[in-house]
Amino acid sequence: MVTIPRLVVAAPSSGSGKTTVATGLMAALRARGLRVSPHKVGPDYIDPGYHALATGRPGRNLDPWLQGEERVMPLFLHGAAGCEVAVVEGVMGLFDGRGDTEFASTAHVARLLDAPVVLVVDAARQSRSVAAVVHGFATFDPRVRVGGVVLNRVGSDRHAELCRSALAGVGVPVLGVVRRDDAVFTPSRHLGLVPAAERQGEAVDAVERLAALVARSCDLDALLRLARSAPPLDAFPWDPVAAAWGRGDGQVSGPSGLGGPGGLGVSTGFPGRAGEVAGVRPVVGVAGGAAFTFGYAEHVELLRAAGADVVTFDPLRDERLPDGAGALVIGGGFPEVYAAELAANEPLRAQVAAFGGPIVAECAGLLYLCDELDGRRMCGRVPGRAAMTSRLTLGYREAVALARTPLTRPGERFRGHEFHRTTVEYAGPPLFRWEDRSRRSGTGTHGRSTGQSGGDGYGDALVTASYLHLHWAGAPGTAQRLVSSSRSPSVLR
């Protein structure tokens, strides 16, 4: 049994102030000298960046769809190791899950963690009605314990008094009253908040303001008491070494169903041996910098556990790939915002174009590998043209691989997530066929319906590229497969 005080910060809907309260609470508790473990429900990459600034630890996601229900608690314990309290920020409304179900909702994760919930309610333009809202959420599912409420965007002392009076009979204590404060502002753009990595000093200042706001507006002692009321957890922490090598909690037959009951079918041996040549560990270059800020901490941990050295490179600034790189991972981000700068870095684009090892690219990485992005030359490894659009594509996906690549085999099933406002006109057949019946119909990027029969992505002997974001903890053999297929420096010369 493992004891870790914890609470989940949720809300009736998006835009209620979850990120403000959760990030401010993390930073305020850290300012008290506590070691705080930050977590985010769902696949979002941006909020965990602010959580990392608030706590000094990697922000980690908890997602039953991407990772599998059975891994949520072990991954939580892995992230919370050595911490004194954990704060989990929810997603959307408390009970909003995949499609018309509660699966992968904040409530689902709160139940898996047996964690009390703090409900953040936007009290602007209402007073007594907040009691009806809180009563409804507190009683909707008796398996979810709403242990307190934080009123957000309260306009005055009189407004706060009216809300408190109305809530007195509901039985859910008010643990904070956050007044409207125009100084607490985080800029947004087409996919939500601007990532913390792009704002640098401004983001640090913003988190400090959030910490001060929550510290003066919320009862931190009462919030800690609520967190400490969570019972011990009967589970073992997730272990990236065991996961990468298909042992114990790391069995590779997770929710993606990759390769059927036996998982990915990668070879298993001794940790640190995958892809080694004459005792030299393979080097995996991972794209970073302002244009490629999306990534899960567990991916790097799994790559290292599979035997690789991981080196970050910045496609905006670096003119060469990391020395000895035998594989590349180019994840998500905002290349469309930096298309001119990426195009101007011709030396690196030429190296990526000629790279002889495996390349894994997701969303932003896909755009970077295309022939062009909004009319500007990119790397030309994916035969296709990418462009910004006004349409948001967002949601969980279930896909079947149609081609053999360094990461996929025909017929393997993957669970992932899409999140973009771009489109790609591919010149070849798709890498994936969508199996997600909930995806809205429309014109697909391969000229097909984007419903059940739609497709996406590009794959060949070296390239695995698509809009699909994966969480490798849900299919950890992915990392070993990439490392095992990496090329040695002598091969790449």
PDB file of C-alpha atoms in Angstrom, residues 251-449:
ATOM      1  CA  GLN A 251       3.576  -5.828 -20.426  1.00  0.00           C
ATOM      2  CA  VAL A 252       3.325  -4.561 -23.980  1.00  0.00           C
ATOM      3  CA  SER A 253      -0.170  -5.844 -24.767  1.00  0.00           C
ATOM      4  CA  GLY A 254      -1.809  -2.630 -23.533  1.00  0.00           C
ATOM      5  CA  PRO A 255      -4.890  -0.789 -24.751  1.00  0.00           C
ATOM      6  CA  SER A 256      -3.519  -0.296 -28.249  1.00  0.00           C
ATOM      7  CA  GLY A 257      -3.628  -4.067 -28.787  1.00  0.00           C
ATOM      8  CA  LEU A 258      -0.387  -3.799 -30.742  1.00  0.00           C
ATOM      9  CA  GLY A 259       0.409  -7.188 -32.202  1.00  0.00           C
ATOM     10  CA  GLY A 260      -2.408  -8.909 -30.308  1.00  0.00           C
ATOM     11  CA  PRO A 261      -2.036 -10.562 -26.882  1.00  0.00           C
ATOM     12  CA  GLY A 262       1.728 -10.835 -27.297  1.00  0.00           C
ATOM     13  CA  GLY A 263       2.128  -7.101 -27.761  1.00  0.00           C
ATOM     14  CA  LEU A 264       4.467  -5.593 -30.332  1.00  0.00           C
ATOM     15  CA  GLY A 265       6.393  -8.780 -30.882  1.00  0.00           C
ATOM     16  CA  VAL A 266       9.737  -7.032 -30.359  1.00  0.00           C
ATOM     17  CA  SER A 267      12.681  -9.035 -29.152  1.00  0.00           C
ATOM     18  CA  THR A 268      13.265  -9.053 -25.419  1.00  0.00           C
ATOM     19  CA  GLY A 269      16.679  -9.322 -23.881  1.00  0.00           C
ATOM     20  CA  PHE A 270      18.619  -7.435 -21.282  1.00  0.00           C
ATOM     21  CA  PRO A 271      18.015  -3.753 -20.580  1.00  0.00           C
ATOM     22  CA  GLY A 272      20.458  -1.503 -22.364  1.00  0.00           C
ATOM     23  CA  ARG A 273      21.107  -3.943 -25.252  1.00  0.00           C
ATOM     24  CA  ALA A 274      18.520  -2.958 -27.864  1.00  0.00           C
ATOM     25  CA  GLY A 275      20.272  -1.586 -30.944  1.00  0.00           C
ATOM     26  CA  GLU A 276      23.736  -1.592 -29.363  1.00  0.00           C
ATOM     27  CA  VAL A 277      26.704  -2.079 -31.670  1.00  0.00           C
ATOM     28  CA  ALA A 278      30.003  -3.090 -30.030  1.00  0.00           C
ATOM     29  CA  GLY A 279      28.705  -1.847 -26.680  1.00  0.00           C
ATOM     30  CA  VAL A 280      27.863   1.654 -27.998  1.00  0.00           C
ATOM     31  CA  ARG A 281      24.407   2.872 -26.990  1.00  0.00           C
ATOM     32  CA  PRO A 282      22.281   4.172 -29.881  1.00  0.00           C
ATOM     33  CA  VAL A 283      21.572   7.895 -29.913  1.00  0.00           C
ATOM     34  CA  VAL A 284      17.978   9.063 -30.465  1.00  0.00           C
ATOM     35  CA  GLY A 285      17.583  12.718 -31.395  1.00  0.00           C
ATOM     36  CA  VAL A 286      14.372  14.267 -30.064  1.00  0.00           C
ATOM     37  CA  ALA A 287      13.186  17.566 -31.564  1.00  0.00           C
ATOM     38  CA  GLY A 288      12.618  20.382 -29.087  1.00  0.00           C
ATOM     39  CA  GLY A 289      12.707  24.158 -28.930  1.00  0.00           C
ATOM     40  CA  ALA A 290       9.841  26.584 -29.385  1.00  0.00           C
ATOM     41  CA  ALA A 291       8.416  24.877 -32.501  1.00  0.00           C
ATOM     42  CA  PHE A 292       8.250  21.360 -30.996  1.00  0.00           C
ATOM     43  CA  THR A 293       7.103  21.627 -27.390  1.00  0.00           C
ATOM     44  CA  PHE A 294       4.730  18.632 -27.240  1.00  0.00           C
ATOM     45  CA  GLY A 295       5.995  15.441 -25.652  1.00  0.00           C
ATOM     46  CA  TYR A 296       5.333  13.016 -22.810  1.00  0.00           C
ATOM     47  CA  ALA A 297       8.031  12.537 -20.149  1.00  0.00           C
ATOM     48  CA  GLU A 298       7.546   8.766 -20.273  1.00  0.00           C
ATOM     49  CA  HIS A 299       8.700   8.624 -23.905  1.00  0.00           C
ATOM     50  CA  VAL A 300      12.222   9.731 -23.036  1.00  0.00           C
ATOM     51  CA  GLU A 301      12.224   7.414 -20.018  1.00  0.00           C
ATOM     52  CA  LEU A 302      11.204   4.473 -22.209  1.00  0.00           C
ATOM     53  CA  LEU A 303      13.823   5.267 -24.856  1.00  0.00           C
ATOM     54  CA  ARG A 304      16.536   5.338 -22.204  1.00  0.00           C
ATOM     55  CA  ALA A 305      15.200   2.162 -20.626  1.00  0.00           C
ATOM     56  CA  ALA A 306      15.329   0.489 -24.053  1.00  0.00           C
ATOM     57  CA  GLY A 307      19.037   1.276 -24.244  1.00  0.00           C
ATOM     58  CA  ALA A 308      19.271   4.637 -26.013  1.00  0.00           C
ATOM     59  CA  ASP A 309      20.956   7.903 -25.181  1.00  0.00           C
ATOM     60  CA  VAL A 310      18.483  10.742 -25.815  1.00  0.00           C
ATOM     61  CA  VAL A 311      19.742  14.080 -27.137  1.00  0.00           C
ATOM     62  CA  THR A 312      17.497  17.079 -27.831  1.00  0.00           C
ATOM     63  CA  PHE A 313      17.943  19.240 -30.908  1.00  0.00           C
ATOM     64  CA  ASP A 314      16.183  22.467 -31.930  1.00  0.00           C
ATOM     65  CA  PRO A 315      15.106  22.630 -35.595  1.00  0.00           C
ATOM     66  CA  LEU A 316      14.865  26.416 -35.293  1.00  0.00           C
ATOM     67  CA  ARG A 317      18.458  26.955 -34.159  1.00  0.00           C
ATOM     68  CA  ASP A 318      20.620  23.864 -34.682  1.00  0.00           C
ATOM     69  CA  GLU A 319      22.166  23.383 -38.105  1.00  0.00           C
ATOM     70  CA  ARG A 320      23.226  19.801 -37.438  1.00  0.00           C
ATOM     71  CA  LEU A 321      21.544  16.732 -36.002  1.00  0.00           C
ATOM     72  CA  PRO A 322      23.002  15.351 -32.756  1.00  0.00           C
ATOM     73  CA  ASP A 323      26.334  13.603 -33.240  1.00  0.00           C
ATOM     74  CA  GLY A 324      25.888   9.899 -33.858  1.00  0.00           C
ATOM     75  CA  ALA A 325      22.082  10.088 -34.060  1.00  0.00           C
ATOM     76  CA  GLY A 326      20.679   6.738 -35.187  1.00  0.00           C
ATOM     77  CA  ALA A 327      16.981   7.614 -34.942  1.00  0.00           C
ATOM     78  CA  LEU A 328      14.845  10.753 -34.753  1.00  0.00           C
ATOM     79  CA  VAL A 329      11.630  11.579 -32.887  1.00  0.00           C
ATOM     80  CA  ILE A 330       9.871  14.754 -34.036  1.00  0.00           C
ATOM     81  CA  GLY A 331       6.772  15.299 -31.941  1.00  0.00           C
ATOM     82  CA  GLY A 332       4.018  17.867 -31.752  1.00  0.00           C
ATOM     83  CA  GLY A 333       4.090  21.625 -31.448  1.00  0.00           C
ATOM     84  CA  PHE A 334       3.532  24.665 -33.629  1.00  0.00           C
ATOM     85  CA  PRO A 335       5.655  24.541 -36.787  1.00  0.00           C
ATOM     86  CA  GLU A 336       2.959  26.539 -38.575  1.00  0.00           C
ATOM     87  CA  VAL A 337       3.812  29.476 -36.291  1.00  0.00           C
ATOM     88  CA  TYR A 338       7.516  29.136 -37.106  1.00  0.00           C
ATOM     89  CA  ALA A 339       7.300  27.989 -40.728  1.00  0.00           C
ATOM     90  CA  ALA A 340       9.524  30.814 -42.038  1.00  0.00           C
ATOM     91  CA  GLU A 341      12.253  30.120 -39.471  1.00  0.00           C
ATOM     92  CA  LEU A 342      12.126  26.361 -40.048  1.00  0.00           C
ATOM     93  CA  ALA A 343      12.351  26.881 -43.804  1.00  0.00           C
ATOM     94  CA  ALA A 344      15.305  29.235 -43.347  1.00  0.00           C
ATOM     95  CA  ASN A 345      17.336  26.563 -41.516  1.00  0.00           C
ATOM     96  CA  GLU A 346      18.372  24.871 -44.751  1.00  0.00           C
ATOM     97  CA  PRO A 347      21.379  22.971 -43.331  1.00  0.00           C
ATOM     98  CA  LEU A 348      19.241  21.045 -40.828  1.00  0.00           C
ATOM     99  CA  ARG A 349      16.461  20.435 -43.333  1.00  0.00           C
ATOM    100  CA  ALA A 350      19.035  18.923 -45.676  1.00  0.00           C
ATOM    101  CA  GLN A 351      20.321  16.641 -42.912  1.00  0.00           C
ATOM    102  CA  VAL A 352      16.816  15.446 -42.058  1.00  0.00           C
ATOM    103  CA  ALA A 353      16.094  14.893 -45.752  1.00  0.00           C
ATOM    104  CA  ALA A 354      19.192  12.694 -46.096  1.00  0.00           C
ATOM    105  CA  PHE A 355      18.927  10.959 -42.715  1.00  0.00           C
ATOM    106  CA  GLY A 356      19.386   7.202 -43.036  1.00  0.00           C
ATOM    107  CA  GLY A 357      17.845   6.072 -39.769  1.00  0.00           C
ATOM    108  CA  PRO A 358      14.226   5.654 -38.614  1.00  0.00           C
ATOM    109  CA  ILE A 359      12.150   8.782 -38.066  1.00  0.00           C
ATOM    110  CA  VAL A 360       8.981   8.937 -35.960  1.00  0.00           C
ATOM    111  CA  ALA A 361       6.914  12.088 -36.474  1.00  0.00           C
ATOM    112  CA  GLU A 362       3.592  13.144 -34.927  1.00  0.00           C
ATOM    113  CA  CYS A 363       1.438  16.056 -36.079  1.00  0.00           C
ATOM    114  CA  ALA A 364       3.934  18.952 -36.050  1.00  0.00           C
ATOM    115  CA  GLY A 365       6.660  16.496 -36.962  1.00  0.00           C
ATOM    116  CA  LEU A 366       4.526  15.302 -39.876  1.00  0.00           C
ATOM    117  CA  LEU A 367       4.225  18.885 -41.151  1.00  0.00           C
ATOM    118  CA  TYR A 368       7.987  19.406 -40.849  1.00  0.00           C
ATOM    119  CA  LEU A 369       8.667  16.270 -42.883  1.00  0.00           C
ATOM    120  CA  CYS A 370       6.282  17.275 -45.695  1.00  0.00           C
ATOM    121  CA  ASP A 371       7.433  18.811 -48.973  1.00  0.00           C
ATOM    122  CA  GLU A 372       6.087  22.166 -47.882  1.00  0.00           C
ATOM    123  CA  LEU A 373       4.111  23.925 -45.145  1.00  0.00           C
ATOM    124  CA  ASP A 374       2.005  26.946 -46.120  1.00  0.00           C
ATOM    125  CA  GLY A 375       4.041  27.267 -49.294  1.00  0.00           C
ATOM    126  CA  ARG A 376       7.453  27.115 -47.577  1.00  0.00           C
ATOM    127  CA  ARG A 377       9.927  24.332 -48.202  1.00  0.00           C
ATOM    128  CA  MET A 378      10.266  21.723 -45.467  1.00  0.00           C
ATOM    129  CA  CYS A 379      12.261  18.465 -45.340  1.00  0.00           C
ATOM    130  CA  GLY A 380      10.627  16.525 -48.166  1.00  0.00           C
ATOM    131  CA  ARG A 381      10.576  13.144 -46.424  1.00  0.00           C
ATOM    132  CA  VAL A 382       6.765  12.895 -46.649  1.00  0.00           C
ATOM    133  CA  PRO A 383       5.337  13.376 -50.153  1.00  0.00           C
ATOM    134  CA  GLY A 384       2.654  15.906 -49.382  1.00  0.00           C
ATOM    135  CA  ARG A 385       1.768  19.536 -48.824  1.00  0.00           C
ATOM    136  CA  ALA A 386       0.591  20.910 -45.480  1.00  0.00           C
ATOM    137  CA  ALA A 387      -1.420  24.055 -44.801  1.00  0.00           C
ATOM    138  CA  MET A 388      -3.224  25.863 -41.995  1.00  0.00           C
ATOM    139  CA  THR A 389      -7.025  25.705 -41.972  1.00  0.00           C
ATOM    140  CA  SER A 390      -9.804  27.256 -39.906  1.00  0.00           C
ATOM    141  CA  ARG A 391     -11.191  23.867 -38.883  1.00  0.00           C
ATOM    142  CA  LEU A 392     -10.223  22.303 -35.555  1.00  0.00           C
ATOM    143  CA  THR A 393      -9.668  18.538 -35.636  1.00  0.00           C
ATOM    144  CA  LEU A 394      -9.782  17.172 -32.106  1.00  0.00           C
ATOM    145  CA  GLY A 395     -10.516  13.863 -30.437  1.00  0.00           C
ATOM    146  CA  TYR A 396      -9.515  10.333 -29.557  1.00  0.00           C
ATOM    147  CA  ARG A 397      -8.834   7.973 -32.438  1.00  0.00           C
ATOM    148  CA  GLU A 398      -8.630   4.250 -32.959  1.00  0.00           C
ATOM    149  CA  ALA A 399      -6.579   3.302 -36.004  1.00  0.00           C
ATOM    150  CA  VAL A 400      -5.308   0.243 -37.857  1.00  0.00           C
ATOM    151  CA  ALA A 401      -1.872   0.308 -39.479  1.00  0.00           C
ATOM    152  CA  LEU A 402      -1.851  -0.405 -43.209  1.00  0.00           C
ATOM    153  CA  ALA A 403       1.912  -0.475 -43.819  1.00  0.00           C
ATOM    154  CA  ARG A 404       5.141  -1.737 -42.307  1.00  0.00           C
ATOM    155  CA  THR A 405       7.329   1.021 -40.833  1.00  0.00           C
ATOM    156  CA  PRO A 406       9.905   1.121 -38.030  1.00  0.00           C
ATOM    157  CA  LEU A 407       6.995   1.364 -35.539  1.00  0.00           C
ATOM    158  CA  THR A 408       4.051  -0.322 -37.253  1.00  0.00           C
ATOM    159  CA  ARG A 409       3.096  -3.617 -38.853  1.00  0.00           C
ATOM    160  CA  PRO A 410       0.026  -4.092 -41.073  1.00  0.00           C
ATOM    161  CA  GLY A 411      -3.047  -4.912 -39.010  1.00  0.00           C
ATOM    162  CA  GLU A 412      -1.771  -3.550 -35.682  1.00  0.00           C
ATOM    163  CA  ARG A 413      -4.243  -1.386 -33.809  1.00  0.00           C
ATOM    164  CA  PHE A 414      -3.349   1.928 -32.183  1.00  0.00           C
ATOM    165  CA  ARG A 415      -5.140   4.285 -29.825  1.00  0.00           C
ATOM    166  CA  GLY A 416      -4.205   7.930 -30.125  1.00  0.00           C
ATOM    167  CA  HIS A 417      -5.338  11.519 -30.193  1.00  0.00           C
ATOM    168  CA  GLU A 418      -5.635  14.240 -32.839  1.00  0.00           C
ATOM    169  CA  PHE A 419      -5.340  17.974 -32.130  1.00  0.00           C
ATOM    170  CA  HIS A 420      -4.637  20.379 -34.995  1.00  0.00           C
ATOM    171  CA  ARG A 421      -5.882  23.077 -37.364  1.00  0.00           C
ATOM    172  CA  THR A 422      -3.880  21.967 -40.376  1.00  0.00           C
ATOM    173  CA  THR A 423      -4.366  19.562 -43.244  1.00  0.00           C
ATOM    174  CA  VAL A 424      -2.043  17.520 -45.450  1.00  0.00           C
ATOM    175  CA  GLU A 425      -2.596  16.590 -49.079  1.00  0.00           C
ATOM    176  CA  TYR A 426      -0.693  13.329 -49.336  1.00  0.00           C
ATOM    177  CA  ALA A 427       0.662  12.011 -52.608  1.00  0.00           C
ATOM    178  CA  GLY A 428       0.562   8.367 -51.509  1.00  0.00           C
ATOM    179  CA  PRO A 429      -1.622   5.860 -49.661  1.00  0.00           C
ATOM    180  CA  PRO A 430      -2.342   6.341 -45.934  1.00  0.00           C
ATOM    181  CA  LEU A 431      -0.412   4.736 -43.103  1.00  0.00           C
ATOM    182  CA  PHE A 432      -3.501   4.370 -40.882  1.00  0.00           C
ATOM    183  CA  ARG A 433      -7.169   3.601 -41.408  1.00  0.00           C
ATOM    184  CA  TRP A 434      -9.447   5.217 -38.850  1.00  0.00           C
ATOM    185  CA  GLU A 435     -11.703   2.880 -36.897  1.00  0.00           C
ATOM    186  CA  ASP A 436     -13.236   5.619 -34.765  1.00  0.00           C
ATOM    187  CA  ARG A 437     -16.969   5.701 -35.496  1.00  0.00           C
ATOM    188  CA  SER A 438     -17.412   8.939 -33.524  1.00  0.00           C
ATOM    189  CA  ARG A 439     -15.210  10.941 -35.901  1.00  0.00           C
ATOM    190  CA  ARG A 440     -17.280  13.410 -37.867  1.00  0.00           C
ATOM    191  CA  SER A 441     -17.590  12.857 -41.592  1.00  0.00           C
ATOM    192  CA  GLY A 442     -15.988  15.224 -44.063  1.00  0.00           C
ATOM    193  CA  THR A 443     -13.310  15.399 -46.724  1.00  0.00           C
ATOM    194  CA  GLY A 444     -10.355  13.298 -45.666  1.00  0.00           C
ATOM    195  CA  THR A 445      -6.712  14.149 -46.268  1.00  0.00           C
ATOM    196  CA  HIS A 446      -6.483  11.183 -48.624  1.00  0.00           C
ATOM    197  CA  GLY A 447      -9.673  12.117 -50.475  1.00  0.00           C
ATOM    198  CA  ARG A 448     -11.716   9.686 -48.377  1.00  0.00           C
ATOM    199  CA  SER A 449     -14.439  10.127 -45.789  1.00  0.00           C
TER     200      SER A 449
END
